[in-house]
PDB file of C-alpha atoms in Angstrom:
ATOM      1  CA  ARG B   1     -14.065  67.735   4.690  1.00 57.00           C
ATOM      2  CA  ARG B   2     -12.377  67.623   8.090  1.00 58.00           C
ATOM      3  CA  SER B   3     -10.383  70.472   9.571  1.00 60.00           C
ATOM      4  CA  LEU B   4      -7.890  70.662  12.398  1.00 56.00           C
ATOM      5  CA  PRO B   5      -9.440  71.213  15.842  1.00 59.00           C
ATOM      6  CA  ALA B   6      -9.229  74.665  17.350  1.00 63.00           C
ATOM      7  CA  ALA B   7      -6.834  75.063  20.303  1.00 56.00           C
ATOM      8  CA  PRO B   8      -7.227  74.045  23.073  1.00 54.00           C
ATOM      9  CA  HIS B   9      -8.107  70.587  21.793  1.00 50.00           C
ATOM     10  CA  ARG B  10     -11.322  69.017  23.004  1.00 52.00           C
ATOM     11  CA  SER B  11      -9.626  66.049  24.746  1.00 52.00           C
ATOM     12  CA  ARG B  12      -7.454  68.434  26.788  1.00 54.00           C
ATOM     13  CA  ARG B  13     -10.528  70.361  27.902  1.00 53.00           C
ATOM     14  CA  ARG B  14     -12.293  67.095  28.749  1.00 52.00           C
ATOM     15  CA  ARG B  15      -9.255  65.884  30.748  1.00 52.00           C
ATOM     16  CA  ASP B  16      -9.020  69.208  32.602  1.00 55.00           C
ATOM     17  CA  ARG B  17     -12.661  68.773  33.636  1.00 56.00           C
ATOM     18  CA  GLY B  18     -11.928  65.347  35.069  1.00 54.00           C
ATOM     19  CA  GLY B  19     -12.442  63.339  31.901  1.00 51.00           C
ATOM     20  CA  ARG B  20     -10.123  60.781  30.383  1.00 52.00           C
ATOM     21  CA  GLY B  21      -7.126  62.026  28.364  1.00 50.00           C
ATOM     22  CA  GLY B  22      -5.941  60.509  25.105  1.00 52.00           C
ATOM     23  CA  GLY B  23      -3.758  57.418  25.083  1.00 52.00           C
ATOM     24  CA  VAL B  24      -0.023  57.354  24.471  1.00 50.00           C
ATOM     25  CA  VAL B  25       1.751  54.688  22.414  1.00 52.00           C
ATOM     26  CA  ALA B  26       5.436  53.891  22.937  1.00 52.00           C
ATOM     27  CA  SER B  27       6.885  53.638  19.434  1.00 56.00           C
ATOM     28  CA  SER B  28       9.659  51.247  20.492  1.00 56.00           C
ATOM     29  CA  SER B  29       7.219  48.643  21.796  1.00 57.00           C
ATOM     30  CA  SER B  30       3.892  49.788  20.313  1.00 52.00           C
ATOM     31  CA  SER B  31       2.342  49.329  23.740  1.00 54.00           C
ATOM     32  CA  ALA B  32      -0.399  51.722  24.727  1.00 53.00           C
ATOM     33  CA  SER B  33      -0.897  53.353  28.102  1.00 54.00           C
ATOM     34  CA  SER B  34      -3.681  55.467  29.472  1.00 54.00           C
ATOM     35  CA  SER B  35      -1.479  58.390  30.520  1.00 54.00           C
ATOM     36  CA  SER B  36      -1.731  61.661  28.690  1.00 56.00           C
ATOM     37  CA  PHE B  37       0.945  62.980  26.371  1.00 55.00           C
ATOM     38  CA  SER B  38       1.975  65.704  28.805  1.00 56.00           C
ATOM     39  CA  SER B  39       2.404  63.289  31.730  1.00 59.00           C
ATOM     40  CA  SER B  40       4.431  60.880  29.607  1.00 56.00           C
ATOM     41  CA  ASN B  41       6.636  63.748  28.485  1.00 58.00           C
ATOM     42  CA  GLU B  42       7.287  64.805  32.098  1.00 62.00           C
ATOM     43  CA  LYS B  43       8.520  61.363  33.168  1.00 67.00           C
ATOM     44  CA  GLN B  44      10.443  60.623  29.984  1.00 73.00           C
ATOM     45  CA  ARG B  45      13.810  58.978  30.571  1.00 77.00           C
ATOM     46  CA  PRO B  46      16.617  58.192  28.166  1.00 78.00           C
ATOM     47  CA  PRO B  47      15.871  54.912  26.374  1.00 75.00           C
ATOM     48  CA  PRO B  48      17.699  51.792  27.572  1.00 79.00           C
ATOM     49  CA  ARG B  49      20.705  50.688  25.583  1.00 79.00           C
ATOM     50  CA  VAL B  50      19.562  48.633  22.599  1.00 75.00           C
ATOM     51  CA  LEU B  51      21.389  45.367  22.105  1.00 70.00           C
ATOM     52  CA  ASN B  52      21.278  43.737  18.709  1.00 73.00           C
ATOM     53  CA  GLN B  53      22.452  40.191  18.238  1.00 69.00           C
ATOM     54  CA  ILE B  54      23.455  39.861  14.613  1.00 78.00           C
ATOM     55  CA  SER B  55      24.668  36.272  14.696  1.00 81.00           C
ATOM     56  CA  LEU B  56      24.347  33.114  16.751  1.00 83.00           C
ATOM     57  CA  GLU B  57      27.007  30.408  16.818  1.00 86.00           C
ATOM     58  CA  PHE B  58      25.397  27.000  17.297  1.00 87.00           C
ATOM     59  CA  SER B  59      28.088  24.413  16.470  1.00 86.00           C
ATOM     60  CA  ARG B  60      27.933  22.780  19.898  1.00 86.00           C
ATOM     61  CA  THR B  61      24.164  22.941  20.492  1.00 91.00           C
ATOM     62  CA  PRO B  62      21.235  20.624  19.685  1.00 93.00           C
ATOM     63  CA  LEU B  63      20.358  22.941  16.777  1.00 90.00           C
ATOM     64  CA  ARG B  64      23.473  21.672  14.965  1.00 89.00           C
ATOM     65  CA  ASP B  65      21.830  18.264  14.442  1.00 92.00           C
ATOM     66  CA  LEU B  66      18.892  19.924  12.680  1.00 93.00           C
ATOM     67  CA  VAL B  67      20.923  22.010  10.216  1.00 90.00           C
ATOM     68  CA  SER B  68      22.848  20.811   7.186  1.00 88.00           C
ATOM     69  CA  SER B  69      25.109  23.157   5.281  1.00 88.00           C
ATOM     70  CA  PRO B  70      25.230  23.006   1.463  1.00 91.00           C
ATOM     71  CA  ARG B  71      27.541  20.360  -0.005  1.00 92.00           C
ATOM     72  CA  PHE B  72      29.997  22.898  -1.497  1.00 92.00           C
ATOM     73  CA  VAL B  73      30.357  24.526   1.937  1.00 88.00           C
ATOM     74  CA  ARG B  74      31.145  21.164   3.530  1.00 87.00           C
ATOM     75  CA  ASP B  75      33.690  20.510   0.746  1.00 90.00           C
ATOM     76  CA  LEU B  76      35.439  23.820   1.497  1.00 89.00           C
ATOM     77  CA  ASP B  77      35.343  23.453   5.294  1.00 88.00           C
ATOM     78  CA  TRP B  78      38.895  23.893   6.561  1.00 86.00           C
ATOM     79  CA  ILE B  79      38.158  22.467   9.989  1.00 85.00           C
ATOM     80  CA  ASP B  80      36.768  19.158   8.751  1.00 83.00           C
ATOM     81  CA  GLY B  81      38.943  18.960   5.626  1.00 85.00           C
ATOM     82  CA  CYS B  82      42.326  20.447   6.517  1.00 89.00           C
ATOM     83  CA  TRP B  83      42.667  20.745  10.269  1.00 89.00           C
ATOM     84  CA  PRO B  84      45.183  18.247  11.713  1.00 91.00           C
ATOM     85  CA  GLU B  85      43.383  15.229  13.207  1.00 91.00           C
ATOM     86  CA  SER B  86      45.710  15.252  16.207  1.00 93.00           C
ATOM     87  CA  LEU B  87      44.576  18.772  17.102  1.00 92.00           C
ATOM     88  CA  THR B  88      40.921  17.952  16.479  1.00 87.00           C
ATOM     89  CA  ALA B  89      41.173  14.861  18.716  1.00 90.00           C
ATOM     90  CA  ALA B  90      42.790  16.978  21.424  1.00 92.00           C
ATOM     91  CA  GLY B  91      39.905  19.461  21.172  1.00 88.00           C
ATOM     92  CA  ASP B  92      42.160  22.159  19.768  1.00 90.00           C
ATOM     93  CA  TYR B  93      40.223  23.479  16.767  1.00 86.00           C
ATOM     94  CA  PRO B  94      38.170  26.571  15.905  1.00 85.00           C
ATOM     95  CA  ARG B  95      34.757  26.378  17.558  1.00 80.00           C
ATOM     96  CA  VAL B  96      32.915  28.487  14.991  1.00 82.00           C
ATOM     97  CA  GLN B  97      31.552  26.167  12.330  1.00 82.00           C
ATOM     98  CA  TYR B  98      27.839  26.899  12.263  1.00 84.00           C
ATOM     99  CA  TYR B  99      26.217  30.255  12.801  1.00 80.00           C
ATOM    100  CA  CYS B 100      23.084  32.031  11.699  1.00 80.00           C
ATOM    101  CA  LEU B 101      22.428  35.699  11.052  1.00 76.00           C
TER     102      LEU B 101
END
């Protein structure tokens, strides 16, 4: 059965004697570095602002030609079914028809 190491931990003693310290993993990217925990803690900065794109509108992109909505959705589409043709021809219609989450 294993037990917790006695303080100071062996890797700290080894690092203090010129050995290699333990690695540090950034949880946001899961990338490892060879710096020690204490050095990473000293240079810690606030994390960058996280941007999350929850939807992508693709009505006027090449992706539109590869996607087909279900028939009942096309039947209920107000832009294709109810929007005045004169406005559609003039380019005056809602631009959000296809989007993905």
